[in-house]
Amino acid sequence: MLQEIEYSYFENSNIQVATACQLIKNDSALASGYHAIGFSQGSQFLRAVAQRCPDPPMLNLVTLGGQHQGIFGLPRCPGEESKWCDLARRLLETHFTETNMLLRVSFWRISTTIDRRKMRLTRRTY
């Protein structure tokens, strides 16, 4: 259980999706297709599985509370008046997004740099 919690924060999401694709593909019970339900972060995860792993097909995907448009802002962090919130924001918008250190940053949305991030993402290979 502890390892799963650690992976939900620090494991690269692309590696997790690739691992899930292999497990699903190798499971003979899922050969004719399967249905999936994702909650919160699991919604994005299963959406990636559906898009990247066509064999066997995901027949239906139900998501609850997913952040399909990304997330923006830190909970309980007001504008730019708190130096700790500002520091956390800057770390998220620079260091963590560039290094993929935190899984949740993979769907962090930076409104001021959205075009630069889109360009960087389109150059990535999965």
mmCIF file of N, CA and C in Angstrom:
data_model
loop_
_atom_site.group_PDB
_atom_site.id
_atom_site.type_symbol
_atom_site.label_atom_id
_atom_site.label_comp_id
_atom_site.label_asym_id
_atom_site.label_seq_id
_atom_site.Cartn_x
_atom_site.Cartn_y
_atom_site.Cartn_z
ATOM 1 N N MET A 1 0.822 -1.195 0.000
ATOM 2 C CA MET A 1 0.000 0.000 0.000
ATOM 3 C C MET A 1 0.869 1.262 0.000
ATOM 4 N N LEU A 2 1.931 1.262 0.797
ATOM 5 C CA LEU A 2 2.806 2.422 0.850
ATOM 6 C C LEU A 2 3.432 2.709 -0.507
ATOM 7 N N GLN A 3 3.808 1.647 -1.206
ATOM 8 C CA GLN A 3 4.411 1.822 -2.519
ATOM 9 C C GLN A 3 3.412 2.438 -3.502
ATOM 10 N N GLU A 4 2.154 2.056 -3.419
ATOM 11 C CA GLU A 4 1.131 2.633 -4.288
ATOM 12 C C GLU A 4 0.962 4.120 -4.021
ATOM 13 N N ILE A 5 0.994 4.501 -2.753
ATOM 14 C CA ILE A 5 0.892 5.923 -2.406
ATOM 15 C C ILE A 5 2.094 6.675 -2.961
ATOM 16 N N GLU A 6 3.271 6.103 -2.802
ATOM 17 C CA GLU A 6 4.486 6.734 -3.326
ATOM 18 C C GLU A 6 4.389 6.900 -4.842
ATOM 19 N N TYR A 7 3.957 5.843 -5.540
ATOM 20 C CA TYR A 7 3.812 5.921 -6.992
ATOM 21 C C TYR A 7 2.806 6.990 -7.401
ATOM 22 N N SER A 8 1.747 7.178 -6.611
ATOM 23 C CA SER A 8 0.731 8.161 -6.979
ATOM 24 C C SER A 8 1.272 9.588 -6.923
ATOM 25 N N TYR A 9 2.402 9.770 -6.266
ATOM 26 C CA TYR A 9 3.022 11.097 -6.210
ATOM 27 C C TYR A 9 4.265 11.210 -7.085
ATOM 28 N N PHE A 10 5.093 10.187 -7.120
ATOM 29 C CA PHE A 10 6.423 10.345 -7.693
ATOM 30 C C PHE A 10 6.720 9.529 -8.943
ATOM 31 N N GLU A 11 5.994 8.490 -9.230
ATOM 32 C CA GLU A 11 6.283 7.668 -10.406
ATOM 33 C C GLU A 11 5.849 8.405 -11.668
ATOM 34 N N ASN A 12 6.653 8.332 -12.702
ATOM 35 C CA ASN A 12 6.343 8.978 -13.972
ATOM 36 C C ASN A 12 5.051 8.387 -14.541
ATOM 37 N N SER A 13 4.110 9.245 -14.883
ATOM 38 C CA SER A 13 2.803 8.774 -15.352
ATOM 39 C C SER A 13 2.904 7.981 -16.653
ATOM 40 N N ASN A 14 3.852 8.322 -17.513
ATOM 41 C CA ASN A 14 4.008 7.584 -18.766
ATOM 42 C C ASN A 14 4.466 6.147 -18.512
ATOM 43 N N ILE A 15 5.319 5.967 -17.520
ATOM 44 C CA ILE A 15 5.764 4.615 -17.153
ATOM 45 C C ILE A 15 4.596 3.828 -16.573
ATOM 46 N N GLN A 16 3.792 4.474 -15.743
ATOM 47 C CA GLN A 16 2.632 3.797 -15.155
ATOM 48 C C GLN A 16 1.643 3.358 -16.230
ATOM 49 N N VAL A 17 1.391 4.217 -17.196
ATOM 50 C CA VAL A 17 0.457 3.874 -18.277
ATOM 51 C C VAL A 17 1.011 2.716 -19.107
ATOM 52 N N ALA A 18 2.290 2.756 -19.432
ATOM 53 C CA ALA A 18 2.899 1.672 -20.211
ATOM 54 C C ALA A 18 2.819 0.342 -19.456
ATOM 55 N N THR A 19 3.048 0.379 -18.152
ATOM 56 C CA THR A 19 2.950 -0.831 -17.333
ATOM 57 C C THR A 19 1.523 -1.368 -17.340
ATOM 58 N N ALA A 20 0.554 -0.474 -17.170
ATOM 59 C CA ALA A 20 -0.853 -0.889 -17.185
ATOM 60 C C ALA A 20 -1.222 -1.489 -18.538
ATOM 61 N N CYS A 21 -0.748 -0.898 -19.611
ATOM 62 C CA CYS A 21 -1.039 -1.421 -20.951
ATOM 63 C C CYS A 21 -0.545 -2.854 -21.100
ATOM 64 N N GLN A 22 0.657 -3.114 -20.616
ATOM 65 C CA GLN A 22 1.207 -4.472 -20.697
ATOM 66 C C GLN A 22 0.394 -5.451 -19.857
ATOM 67 N N LEU A 23 0.048 -5.048 -18.640
ATOM 68 C CA LEU A 23 -0.737 -5.929 -17.765
ATOM 69 C C LEU A 23 -2.097 -6.249 -18.373
ATOM 70 N N ILE A 24 -2.750 -5.231 -18.923
ATOM 71 C CA ILE A 24 -4.068 -5.429 -19.538
ATOM 72 C C ILE A 24 -3.950 -6.326 -20.769
ATOM 73 N N LYS A 25 -2.955 -6.066 -21.597
ATOM 74 C CA LYS A 25 -2.768 -6.849 -22.822
ATOM 75 C C LYS A 25 -2.473 -8.321 -22.517
ATOM 76 N N ASN A 26 -1.770 -8.577 -21.430
ATOM 77 C CA ASN A 26 -1.392 -9.951 -21.076
ATOM 78 C C ASN A 26 -2.459 -10.699 -20.285
ATOM 79 N N ASP A 27 -3.553 -10.035 -19.955
ATOM 80 C CA ASP A 27 -4.623 -10.676 -19.179
ATOM 81 C C ASP A 27 -5.659 -11.258 -20.147
ATOM 82 N N SER A 28 -5.705 -12.569 -20.259
ATOM 83 C CA SER A 28 -6.610 -13.217 -21.219
ATOM 84 C C SER A 28 -8.083 -12.941 -20.914
ATOM 85 N N ALA A 29 -8.416 -12.654 -19.670
ATOM 86 C CA ALA A 29 -9.810 -12.353 -19.309
ATOM 87 C C ALA A 29 -10.279 -11.035 -19.934
ATOM 88 N N LEU A 30 -9.343 -10.190 -20.337
ATOM 89 C CA LEU A 30 -9.702 -8.888 -20.919
ATOM 90 C C LEU A 30 -9.556 -8.863 -22.438
ATOM 91 N N ALA A 31 -9.283 -10.002 -23.041
ATOM 92 C CA ALA A 31 -8.973 -10.068 -24.470
ATOM 93 C C ALA A 31 -10.049 -9.475 -25.374
ATOM 94 N N SER A 32 -11.313 -9.609 -25.008
ATOM 95 C CA SER A 32 -12.378 -9.082 -25.870
ATOM 96 C C SER A 32 -12.789 -7.662 -25.488
ATOM 97 N N GLY A 33 -12.110 -7.074 -24.541
ATOM 98 C CA GLY A 33 -12.405 -5.707 -24.130
ATOM 99 C C GLY A 33 -12.758 -5.642 -22.656
ATOM 100 N N TYR A 34 -12.818 -4.437 -22.136
ATOM 101 C CA TYR A 34 -13.091 -4.246 -20.711
ATOM 102 C C TYR A 34 -13.707 -2.869 -20.488
ATOM 103 N N HIS A 35 -14.308 -2.692 -19.344
ATOM 104 C CA HIS A 35 -14.892 -1.423 -18.926
ATOM 105 C C HIS A 35 -14.021 -0.866 -17.805
ATOM 106 N N ALA A 36 -13.926 0.454 -17.707
ATOM 107 C CA ALA A 36 -13.070 1.059 -16.684
ATOM 108 C C ALA A 36 -13.787 2.220 -16.007
ATOM 109 N N ILE A 37 -13.505 2.379 -14.723
ATOM 110 C CA ILE A 37 -14.023 3.504 -13.939
ATOM 111 C C ILE A 37 -12.839 4.158 -13.250
ATOM 112 N N GLY A 38 -12.696 5.463 -13.439
ATOM 113 C CA GLY A 38 -11.606 6.199 -12.801
ATOM 114 C C GLY A 38 -12.140 7.293 -11.901
ATOM 115 N N PHE A 39 -11.478 7.480 -10.784
ATOM 116 C CA PHE A 39 -11.859 8.529 -9.840
ATOM 117 C C PHE A 39 -10.679 9.477 -9.654
ATOM 118 N N SER A 40 -10.934 10.778 -9.761
ATOM 119 C CA SER A 40 -9.937 11.817 -9.549
ATOM 120 C C SER A 40 -8.735 11.588 -10.467
ATOM 121 N N GLN A 41 -7.558 11.440 -9.899
ATOM 122 C CA GLN A 41 -6.345 11.238 -10.685
ATOM 123 C C GLN A 41 -6.442 9.986 -11.554
ATOM 124 N N GLY A 42 -7.169 8.985 -11.095
ATOM 125 C CA GLY A 42 -7.371 7.771 -11.872
ATOM 126 C C GLY A 42 -8.119 8.029 -13.171
ATOM 127 N N SER A 43 -8.898 9.110 -13.215
ATOM 128 C CA SER A 43 -9.601 9.479 -14.447
ATOM 129 C C SER A 43 -8.617 9.799 -15.559
ATOM 130 N N GLN A 44 -7.614 10.616 -15.244
ATOM 131 C CA GLN A 44 -6.596 10.945 -16.250
ATOM 132 C C GLN A 44 -5.802 9.707 -16.638
ATOM 133 N N PHE A 45 -5.475 8.911 -15.645
ATOM 134 C CA PHE A 45 -4.698 7.699 -15.885
ATOM 135 C C PHE A 45 -5.430 6.784 -16.869
ATOM 136 N N LEU A 46 -6.696 6.515 -16.601
ATOM 137 C CA LEU A 46 -7.451 5.610 -17.473
ATOM 138 C C LEU A 46 -7.735 6.229 -18.835
ATOM 139 N N ARG A 47 -7.855 7.534 -18.888
ATOM 140 C CA ARG A 47 -8.024 8.192 -20.184
ATOM 141 C C ARG A 47 -6.771 7.976 -21.035
ATOM 142 N N ALA A 48 -5.606 8.085 -20.409
ATOM 143 C CA ALA A 48 -4.355 7.828 -21.131
ATOM 144 C C ALA A 48 -4.278 6.371 -21.576
ATOM 145 N N VAL A 49 -4.700 5.455 -20.724
ATOM 146 C CA VAL A 49 -4.718 4.034 -21.090
ATOM 147 C C VAL A 49 -5.629 3.831 -22.302
ATOM 148 N N ALA A 50 -6.803 4.434 -22.281
ATOM 149 C CA ALA A 50 -7.747 4.296 -23.403
ATOM 150 C C ALA A 50 -7.150 4.841 -24.699
ATOM 151 N N GLN A 51 -6.427 5.952 -24.613
ATOM 152 C CA GLN A 51 -5.877 6.579 -25.809
ATOM 153 C C GLN A 51 -4.621 5.886 -26.326
ATOM 154 N N ARG A 52 -3.831 5.331 -25.447
ATOM 155 C CA ARG A 52 -2.541 4.775 -25.857
ATOM 156 C C ARG A 52 -2.521 3.257 -26.015
ATOM 157 N N CYS A 53 -3.536 2.585 -25.515
ATOM 158 C CA CYS A 53 -3.519 1.113 -25.499
ATOM 159 C C CYS A 53 -4.772 0.559 -26.175
ATOM 160 N N PRO A 54 -4.783 0.476 -27.492
ATOM 161 C CA PRO A 54 -5.997 0.056 -28.191
ATOM 162 C C PRO A 54 -6.283 -1.446 -28.139
ATOM 163 N N ASP A 55 -5.329 -2.242 -27.679
ATOM 164 C CA ASP A 55 -5.505 -3.691 -27.710
ATOM 165 C C ASP A 55 -5.221 -4.293 -26.345
ATOM 166 N N PRO A 56 -6.208 -4.853 -25.689
ATOM 167 C CA PRO A 56 -7.622 -4.970 -26.038
ATOM 168 C C PRO A 56 -8.333 -3.624 -25.859
ATOM 169 N N PRO A 57 -9.482 -3.466 -26.495
ATOM 170 C CA PRO A 57 -10.166 -2.175 -26.435
ATOM 171 C C PRO A 57 -10.831 -1.907 -25.083
ATOM 172 N N MET A 58 -10.773 -0.647 -24.671
ATOM 173 C CA MET A 58 -11.550 -0.211 -23.510
ATOM 174 C C MET A 58 -12.939 0.106 -24.055
ATOM 175 N N LEU A 59 -13.929 -0.661 -23.664
ATOM 176 C CA LEU A 59 -15.276 -0.533 -24.218
ATOM 177 C C LEU A 59 -16.005 0.697 -23.689
ATOM 178 N N ASN A 60 -15.869 0.964 -22.418
ATOM 179 C CA ASN A 60 -16.494 2.134 -21.793
ATOM 180 C C ASN A 60 -15.556 2.692 -20.737
ATOM 181 N N LEU A 61 -15.532 4.012 -20.631
ATOM 182 C CA LEU A 61 -14.759 4.680 -19.589
ATOM 183 C C LEU A 61 -15.679 5.650 -18.864
ATOM 184 N N VAL A 62 -15.801 5.474 -17.571
ATOM 185 C CA VAL A 62 -16.574 6.380 -16.722
ATOM 186 C C VAL A 62 -15.579 7.058 -15.792
ATOM 187 N N THR A 63 -15.607 8.397 -15.757
ATOM 188 C CA THR A 63 -14.705 9.115 -14.860
ATOM 189 C C THR A 63 -15.505 9.983 -13.904
ATOM 190 N N LEU A 64 -15.008 10.074 -12.691
ATOM 191 C CA LEU A 64 -15.647 10.873 -11.645
ATOM 192 C C LEU A 64 -14.611 11.800 -11.023
ATOM 193 N N GLY A 65 -14.864 13.079 -11.060
ATOM 194 C CA GLY A 65 -13.975 14.036 -10.402
ATOM 195 C C GLY A 65 -12.607 14.163 -11.035
ATOM 196 N N GLY A 66 -12.500 13.859 -12.311
ATOM 197 C CA GLY A 66 -11.213 13.970 -12.990
ATOM 198 C C GLY A 66 -10.899 15.400 -13.388
ATOM 199 N N GLN A 67 -9.637 15.687 -13.521
ATOM 200 C CA GLN A 67 -9.187 17.035 -13.884
ATOM 201 C C GLN A 67 -8.756 17.036 -15.349
ATOM 202 N N HIS A 68 -9.686 16.742 -16.256
ATOM 203 C CA HIS A 68 -9.329 16.582 -17.662
ATOM 204 C C HIS A 68 -8.843 17.871 -18.309
ATOM 205 N N GLN A 69 -9.182 19.002 -17.745
ATOM 206 C CA GLN A 69 -8.665 20.271 -18.247
ATOM 207 C C GLN A 69 -7.436 20.714 -17.460
ATOM 208 N N GLY A 70 -6.916 19.846 -16.613
ATOM 209 C CA GLY A 70 -5.769 20.183 -15.779
ATOM 210 C C GLY A 70 -6.224 20.829 -14.486
ATOM 211 N N ILE A 71 -5.263 21.161 -13.643
ATOM 212 C CA ILE A 71 -5.563 21.863 -12.396
ATOM 213 C C ILE A 71 -4.781 23.160 -12.383
ATOM 214 N N PHE A 72 -5.330 24.150 -11.739
ATOM 215 C CA PHE A 72 -4.657 25.439 -11.663
ATOM 216 C C PHE A 72 -4.828 25.993 -10.263
ATOM 217 N N GLY A 73 -3.759 26.355 -9.654
ATOM 218 C CA GLY A 73 -3.807 26.973 -8.334
ATOM 219 C C GLY A 73 -3.623 25.970 -7.219
ATOM 220 N N LEU A 74 -3.168 26.475 -6.104
ATOM 221 C CA LEU A 74 -2.962 25.655 -4.914
ATOM 222 C C LEU A 74 -4.105 25.885 -3.945
ATOM 223 N N PRO A 75 -4.641 24.824 -3.357
ATOM 224 C CA PRO A 75 -5.709 25.005 -2.372
ATOM 225 C C PRO A 75 -5.237 25.878 -1.210
ATOM 226 N N ARG A 76 -6.112 26.736 -0.755
ATOM 227 C CA ARG A 76 -5.863 27.627 0.382
ATOM 228 C C ARG A 76 -4.673 28.565 0.183
ATOM 229 N N CYS A 77 -4.324 28.836 -1.053
ATOM 230 C CA CYS A 77 -3.261 29.796 -1.338
ATOM 231 C C CYS A 77 -3.876 30.996 -2.041
ATOM 232 N N PRO A 78 -3.949 32.119 -1.336
ATOM 233 C CA PRO A 78 -4.525 33.319 -1.947
ATOM 234 C C PRO A 78 -3.614 33.844 -3.051
ATOM 235 N N GLY A 79 -4.006 34.909 -3.667
ATOM 236 C CA GLY A 79 -3.229 35.540 -4.731
ATOM 237 C C GLY A 79 -1.734 35.447 -4.550
ATOM 238 N N GLU A 80 -1.029 36.511 -4.771
ATOM 239 C CA GLU A 80 0.426 36.493 -4.654
ATOM 240 C C GLU A 80 0.894 37.196 -3.384
ATOM 241 N N GLU A 81 0.080 37.194 -2.361
ATOM 242 C CA GLU A 81 0.434 37.904 -1.139
ATOM 243 C C GLU A 81 1.184 37.036 -0.136
ATOM 244 N N SER A 82 1.145 35.744 -0.278
ATOM 245 C CA SER A 82 1.818 34.846 0.654
ATOM 246 C C SER A 82 3.142 34.393 0.045
ATOM 247 N N LYS A 83 4.250 34.668 0.738
ATOM 248 C CA LYS A 83 5.544 34.298 0.152
ATOM 249 C C LYS A 83 5.704 32.782 0.039
ATOM 250 N N TRP A 84 5.112 32.000 0.945
ATOM 251 C CA TRP A 84 5.216 30.541 0.868
ATOM 252 C C TRP A 84 4.397 30.001 -0.301
ATOM 253 N N CYS A 85 3.211 30.551 -0.488
ATOM 254 C CA CYS A 85 2.385 30.119 -1.624
ATOM 255 C C CYS A 85 3.062 30.495 -2.935
ATOM 256 N N ASP A 86 3.636 31.697 -2.966
ATOM 257 C CA ASP A 86 4.316 32.146 -4.172
ATOM 258 C C ASP A 86 5.517 31.250 -4.484
ATOM 259 N N LEU A 87 6.267 30.876 -3.447
ATOM 260 C CA LEU A 87 7.406 29.977 -3.633
ATOM 261 C C LEU A 87 6.939 28.615 -4.156
ATOM 262 N N ALA A 88 5.890 28.073 -3.566
ATOM 263 C CA ALA A 88 5.356 26.780 -4.013
ATOM 264 C C ALA A 88 4.894 26.863 -5.463
ATOM 265 N N ARG A 89 4.219 27.954 -5.817
ATOM 266 C CA ARG A 89 3.759 28.139 -7.201
ATOM 267 C C ARG A 89 4.936 28.175 -8.168
ATOM 268 N N ARG A 90 5.965 28.939 -7.797
ATOM 269 C CA ARG A 90 7.133 29.039 -8.684
ATOM 270 C C ARG A 90 7.826 27.690 -8.855
ATOM 271 N N LEU A 91 7.915 26.918 -7.774
ATOM 272 C CA LEU A 91 8.506 25.577 -7.884
ATOM 273 C C LEU A 91 7.687 24.696 -8.818
ATOM 274 N N LEU A 92 6.369 24.744 -8.670
ATOM 275 C CA LEU A 92 5.504 23.939 -9.532
ATOM 276 C C LEU A 92 5.611 24.372 -10.982
ATOM 277 N N GLU A 93 5.677 25.679 -11.205
ATOM 278 C CA GLU A 93 5.668 26.191 -12.574
ATOM 279 C C GLU A 93 7.019 26.093 -13.265
ATOM 280 N N THR A 94 8.079 25.866 -12.523
ATOM 281 C CA THR A 94 9.397 25.782 -13.161
ATOM 282 C C THR A 94 10.019 24.417 -12.932
ATOM 283 N N HIS A 95 10.583 24.233 -11.779
ATOM 284 C CA HIS A 95 11.372 23.027 -11.506
ATOM 285 C C HIS A 95 10.585 21.733 -11.697
ATOM 286 N N PHE A 96 9.452 21.599 -11.038
ATOM 287 C CA PHE A 96 8.731 20.329 -11.080
ATOM 288 C C PHE A 96 8.148 20.036 -12.455
ATOM 289 N N THR A 97 7.679 21.066 -13.171
ATOM 290 C CA THR A 97 7.124 20.799 -14.504
ATOM 291 C C THR A 97 8.215 20.426 -15.493
ATOM 292 N N GLU A 98 9.402 20.993 -15.335
ATOM 293 C CA GLU A 98 10.496 20.691 -16.258
ATOM 294 C C GLU A 98 11.097 19.311 -15.998
ATOM 295 N N THR A 99 11.091 18.864 -14.760
ATOM 296 C CA THR A 99 11.753 17.605 -14.418
ATOM 297 C C THR A 99 10.794 16.433 -14.280
ATOM 298 N N ASN A 100 9.483 16.681 -14.331
ATOM 299 C CA ASN A 100 8.474 15.633 -14.112
ATOM 300 C C ASN A 100 8.683 14.922 -12.782
ATOM 301 N N MET A 101 9.106 15.680 -11.764
ATOM 302 C CA MET A 101 9.394 15.088 -10.458
ATOM 303 C C MET A 101 8.150 14.609 -9.730
ATOM 304 N N LEU A 102 7.055 15.283 -9.923
ATOM 305 C CA LEU A 102 5.822 14.907 -9.239
ATOM 306 C C LEU A 102 4.782 14.501 -10.264
ATOM 307 N N LEU A 103 4.114 13.393 -10.046
ATOM 308 C CA LEU A 103 3.116 12.923 -10.995
ATOM 309 C C LEU A 103 2.007 13.950 -11.187
ATOM 310 N N ARG A 104 1.525 14.528 -10.118
ATOM 311 C CA ARG A 104 0.406 15.461 -10.237
ATOM 312 C C ARG A 104 0.754 16.692 -11.067
ATOM 313 N N VAL A 105 2.018 16.993 -11.195
ATOM 314 C CA VAL A 105 2.423 18.119 -12.023
ATOM 315 C C VAL A 105 2.185 17.814 -13.495
ATOM 316 N N SER A 106 2.048 16.545 -13.850
ATOM 317 C CA SER A 106 1.806 16.210 -15.251
ATOM 318 C C SER A 106 0.470 16.750 -15.741
ATOM 319 N N PHE A 107 -0.436 17.106 -14.838
ATOM 320 C CA PHE A 107 -1.666 17.769 -15.271
ATOM 321 C C PHE A 107 -1.844 19.133 -14.619
ATOM 322 N N TRP A 108 -0.746 19.742 -14.182
ATOM 323 C CA TRP A 108 -0.754 21.103 -13.648
ATOM 324 C C TRP A 108 -0.875 22.069 -14.815
ATOM 325 N N ARG A 109 -1.737 23.031 -14.704
ATOM 326 C CA ARG A 109 -1.991 23.976 -15.783
ATOM 327 C C ARG A 109 -1.452 25.348 -15.402
ATOM 328 N N ILE A 110 -0.547 25.865 -16.204
ATOM 329 C CA ILE A 110 0.044 27.174 -15.960
ATOM 330 C C ILE A 110 -0.549 28.128 -16.985
ATOM 331 N N SER A 111 -1.439 28.975 -16.546
ATOM 332 C CA SER A 111 -2.162 29.822 -17.498
ATOM 333 C C SER A 111 -1.240 30.779 -18.237
ATOM 334 N N THR A 112 -0.181 31.252 -17.599
ATOM 335 C CA THR A 112 0.688 32.236 -18.247
ATOM 336 C C THR A 112 1.666 31.610 -19.231
ATOM 337 N N THR A 113 1.875 30.319 -19.144
ATOM 338 C CA THR A 113 2.848 29.675 -20.033
ATOM 339 C C THR A 113 2.231 28.511 -20.801
ATOM 340 N N ILE A 114 0.937 28.541 -20.995
ATOM 341 C CA ILE A 114 0.243 27.415 -21.616
ATOM 342 C C ILE A 114 0.764 27.130 -23.029
ATOM 343 N N ASP A 115 1.061 28.168 -23.821
ATOM 344 C CA ASP A 115 1.550 27.950 -25.178
ATOM 345 C C ASP A 115 2.927 27.288 -25.177
ATOM 346 N N ARG A 116 3.822 27.745 -24.273
ATOM 347 C CA ARG A 116 5.158 27.150 -24.190
ATOM 348 C C ARG A 116 5.067 25.680 -23.784
ATOM 349 N N ARG A 117 4.181 25.377 -22.841
ATOM 350 C CA ARG A 117 4.023 23.993 -22.368
ATOM 351 C C ARG A 117 3.459 23.112 -23.488
ATOM 352 N N LYS A 118 2.491 23.629 -24.244
ATOM 353 C CA LYS A 118 1.932 22.851 -25.353
ATOM 354 C C LYS A 118 3.019 22.517 -26.368
ATOM 355 N N MET A 119 3.882 23.495 -26.658
ATOM 356 C CA MET A 119 4.963 23.247 -27.605
ATOM 357 C C MET A 119 5.886 22.153 -27.083
ATOM 358 N N ARG A 120 6.223 22.214 -25.800
ATOM 359 C CA ARG A 120 7.117 21.222 -25.213
ATOM 360 C C ARG A 120 6.471 19.839 -25.223
ATOM 361 N N LEU A 121 5.186 19.762 -24.924
ATOM 362 C CA LEU A 121 4.498 18.473 -24.885
ATOM 363 C C LEU A 121 4.387 17.845 -26.266
ATOM 364 N N THR A 122 4.217 18.665 -27.298
ATOM 365 C CA THR A 122 4.085 18.102 -28.640
ATOM 366 C C THR A 122 5.408 17.536 -29.140
ATOM 367 N N ARG A 123 6.519 17.977 -28.564
ATOM 368 C CA ARG A 123 7.823 17.443 -28.970
ATOM 369 C C ARG A 123 8.176 16.157 -28.244
ATOM 370 N N ARG A 124 7.468 15.846 -27.172
ATOM 371 C CA ARG A 124 7.767 14.635 -26.396
ATOM 372 C C ARG A 124 7.307 13.395 -27.139
ATOM 373 N N THR A 125 8.027 12.328 -26.922
ATOM 374 C CA THR A 125 7.587 11.037 -27.447
ATOM 375 C C THR A 125 7.194 10.165 -26.273
ATOM 376 N N TYR A 126 6.128 9.431 -26.446
ATOM 377 C CA TYR A 126 5.628 8.582 -25.360
ATOM 378 C C TYR A 126 5.894 7.143 -25.650
#
